[in-house]
XYZ file of C-alpha atoms in Angstrom:
230
model
C -48.656 147.994 9.642
C -50.098 147.214 6.212
C -51.115 143.544 6.033
C -50.410 141.782 2.741
C -51.571 138.484 1.215
C -49.180 137.129 -1.427
C -50.883 135.018 -4.118
C -48.798 133.164 -6.712
C -49.098 129.663 -8.155
C -45.297 129.220 -7.989
C -44.270 128.422 -4.400
C -40.744 129.730 -4.956
C -41.917 133.031 -6.462
C -44.411 133.486 -3.636
C -41.605 133.127 -1.092
C -39.418 135.615 -2.952
C -42.244 138.168 -3.177
C -43.042 137.673 0.509
C -39.386 138.257 1.362
C -39.409 141.453 -0.709
C -42.518 142.709 1.089
C -40.964 142.011 4.484
C -38.040 144.299 3.619
C -40.276 147.342 3.051
C -40.909 149.276 6.284
C -44.551 149.357 7.309
C -45.557 146.154 5.497
C -45.955 142.590 6.732
C -47.026 139.370 5.038
C -49.912 137.716 6.863
C -50.487 134.886 4.404
C -49.525 133.126 1.186
C -51.791 131.364 -1.297
C -51.107 129.412 -4.474
C -54.622 129.080 -5.893
C -57.673 131.317 -6.093
C -59.498 129.024 -3.674
C -56.679 129.284 -1.134
C -56.626 133.067 -1.511
C -60.363 133.347 -0.920
C -60.162 131.051 2.109
C -57.268 133.087 3.513
C -59.224 136.331 3.143
C -62.262 134.790 4.792
C -60.087 133.852 7.787
C -57.972 136.997 7.978
C -58.865 140.199 6.099
C -55.868 142.114 4.752
C -55.197 145.590 3.388
C -53.466 144.550 0.173
C -53.313 141.495 -2.099
C -50.310 140.927 -4.377
C -52.058 138.870 -7.007
C -50.760 136.726 -9.844
C -53.042 136.458 -12.873
C -52.196 132.904 -13.924
C -53.616 130.698 -11.172
C -54.421 126.992 -11.653
C -58.136 127.188 -10.823
C -59.110 130.605 -12.203
C -57.498 133.861 -13.300
C -56.508 136.551 -10.867
C -58.919 139.026 -12.432
C -61.818 136.601 -12.100
C -60.874 136.251 -8.438
C -60.907 140.033 -8.011
C -64.435 140.205 -9.383
C -65.571 137.453 -7.024
C -63.943 139.151 -4.049
C -65.825 142.354 -4.776
C -69.107 140.477 -5.151
C -68.505 138.833 -1.780
C -67.800 142.164 -0.105
C -64.019 141.922 0.267
C -62.470 145.383 -0.065
C -58.751 144.584 0.038
C -56.755 146.616 -2.455
C -55.042 144.712 -5.277
C -51.697 145.047 -7.016
C -51.299 142.649 -9.924
C -47.889 140.932 -10.103
C -47.905 138.763 -13.207
C -46.216 137.751 -16.431
C -49.395 138.640 -18.352
C -48.497 141.632 -20.476
C -51.186 141.688 -23.152
C -53.057 144.976 -23.316
C -56.456 143.334 -22.861
C -55.456 141.888 -19.484
C -53.931 145.188 -18.406
C -57.133 147.034 -19.345
C -59.276 144.452 -17.559
C -57.123 144.877 -14.456
C -57.791 148.613 -14.520
C -61.524 148.030 -14.947
C -61.519 145.591 -12.032
C -59.958 148.225 -9.812
C -56.364 146.979 -9.518
C -54.312 149.874 -8.175
C -51.085 148.867 -9.881
C -49.739 146.325 -12.357
C -46.210 144.940 -12.031
C -44.926 142.790 -14.896
C -42.702 139.788 -14.145
C -39.806 139.429 -13.899
C -39.101 142.265 -11.493
C -36.646 142.944 -8.693
C -36.941 144.241 -5.171
C -36.732 147.897 -6.207
C -39.651 147.510 -8.617
C -41.947 146.011 -5.990
C -40.727 148.407 -3.334
C -41.727 151.378 -5.489
C -45.256 149.980 -5.904
C -45.605 149.304 -2.186
C -44.284 152.684 -1.145
C -46.595 154.307 -3.662
C -49.482 152.393 -2.114
C -48.449 153.493 1.381
C -48.360 157.096 0.147
C -51.863 156.683 -1.248
C -53.129 155.498 2.132
C -51.488 158.478 3.842
C -53.079 160.841 1.331
C -56.534 159.368 1.876
C -56.099 159.625 5.631
C -54.832 163.184 5.258
C -57.937 164.374 3.422
C -60.330 162.956 5.950
C -60.588 159.201 5.494
C -64.235 158.395 4.823
C -65.410 162.008 4.921
C -66.282 164.125 1.891
C -63.583 165.502 -0.403
C -63.500 168.544 -2.656
C -61.927 168.554 -6.117
C -58.479 169.412 -4.762
C -58.585 166.490 -2.340
C -59.874 164.149 -5.057
C -56.992 165.209 -7.330
C -54.528 164.506 -4.524
C -55.935 161.022 -3.997
C -55.920 160.108 -7.693
C -52.422 161.527 -8.150
C -50.921 159.983 -5.012
C -49.648 156.746 -6.559
C -48.093 158.466 -9.562
C -46.546 161.223 -7.457
C -45.116 158.795 -4.935
C -43.557 156.440 -7.457
C -42.076 158.877 -9.940
C -39.130 160.058 -7.780
C -38.061 156.447 -7.125
C -37.223 155.548 -10.691
C -33.519 155.607 -11.576
C -32.375 157.033 -8.252
C -28.701 158.058 -8.244
C -26.322 155.879 -6.291
C -26.492 156.631 -2.582
C -30.081 157.954 -2.701
C -32.937 156.176 -0.935
C -36.611 156.134 -1.857
C -37.556 156.697 1.786
C -35.609 159.975 1.947
C -37.070 161.118 -1.378
C -40.537 160.508 0.037
C -39.624 162.399 3.215
C -38.477 165.437 1.229
C -41.634 165.199 -0.885
C -43.811 165.254 2.229
C -41.936 168.268 3.637
C -42.229 170.311 0.443
C -45.737 169.116 -0.360
C -46.977 170.179 3.058
C -45.300 173.591 3.082
C -47.366 176.721 2.574
C -44.472 178.529 0.864
C -41.144 177.681 -0.816
C -38.444 176.379 1.529
C -34.682 176.729 1.568
C -32.399 173.699 1.775
C -31.755 174.584 5.429
C -35.492 174.600 6.168
C -36.041 171.305 4.340
C -33.180 169.733 6.289
C -34.582 170.929 9.616
C -38.123 169.717 8.909
C -36.987 166.377 7.464
C -34.443 165.725 10.194
C -31.508 165.281 7.789
C -28.268 167.167 7.268
C -28.211 170.216 5.016
C -25.829 168.493 2.584
C -28.202 165.521 2.333
C -31.155 167.826 1.731
C -29.235 169.647 -0.986
C -28.355 166.379 -2.780
C -31.971 165.255 -2.843
C -33.266 168.684 -3.818
C -30.882 168.786 -6.780
C -32.062 165.350 -7.927
C -35.738 166.282 -7.604
C -35.156 169.548 -9.464
C -33.406 167.719 -12.337
C -36.298 165.259 -12.627
C -38.875 168.060 -12.643
C -40.501 167.216 -9.329
C -39.666 170.518 -7.655
C -39.228 174.072 -8.865
C -36.388 176.376 -7.858
C -36.785 180.077 -7.232
C -34.276 182.655 -6.065
C -34.913 184.964 -3.122
C -32.844 188.138 -3.310
C -31.876 189.952 -0.158
C -30.188 193.296 0.371
C -26.682 191.829 0.155
C -24.919 188.589 -0.648
C -25.900 185.715 -2.885
C -29.602 184.961 -3.540
C -31.119 182.132 -1.492
C -32.348 179.054 -3.327
C -35.910 178.132 -2.414
C -37.818 175.021 -3.434
C -41.444 174.138 -3.957
C -43.049 170.822 -4.967
C -44.109 171.196 -8.609
C -47.829 171.587 -9.255
C -49.355 168.417 -10.677
C -46.507 166.213 -9.387
């Protein structure tokens, strides 16, 4: 489980964000804070993996808190969730090391995409060796993990789930050669018709490439590969 601290000066918003987090598989809220001081005290008591951090706090800004946390040796990852939308604040968040920036107001799907992207990043880091050394290919995978994970989740057609998109992505991304819809279905544990629906969506959005494999007779077989750079 990925442990999350929710920090927001508005008690009601904090509860809503915590409820959103609880709906995403693999995540759990271990604490809530409404000031920077409360957030720091909570992290001192119970370290977490991720902080959902508002910028406008009553005692100091969220970005100032991030800087203090780093100085004190706290390594929790940070996703900013704030109404602050000026470019200077966004740039400062990047410089402070915030992994993502979610502008209020947002709904469940918006936060879910950020969290699932973060979970994908953690899987990618673990997949390339955790704290070991990484070559350029592994570094590119780590830096591209958040973008790659989130992109398929935007504007999903009705009846499609982000979790299944991510499953298909993992199957194709881990394959050494292009796969047919039947092979994707078997490896993902879904029906062939489901695999075909998701493959068509991912092809339309440019996340996978389609090639045709011609045999001696009959129609050519459609084969899919995760697009390079996605």
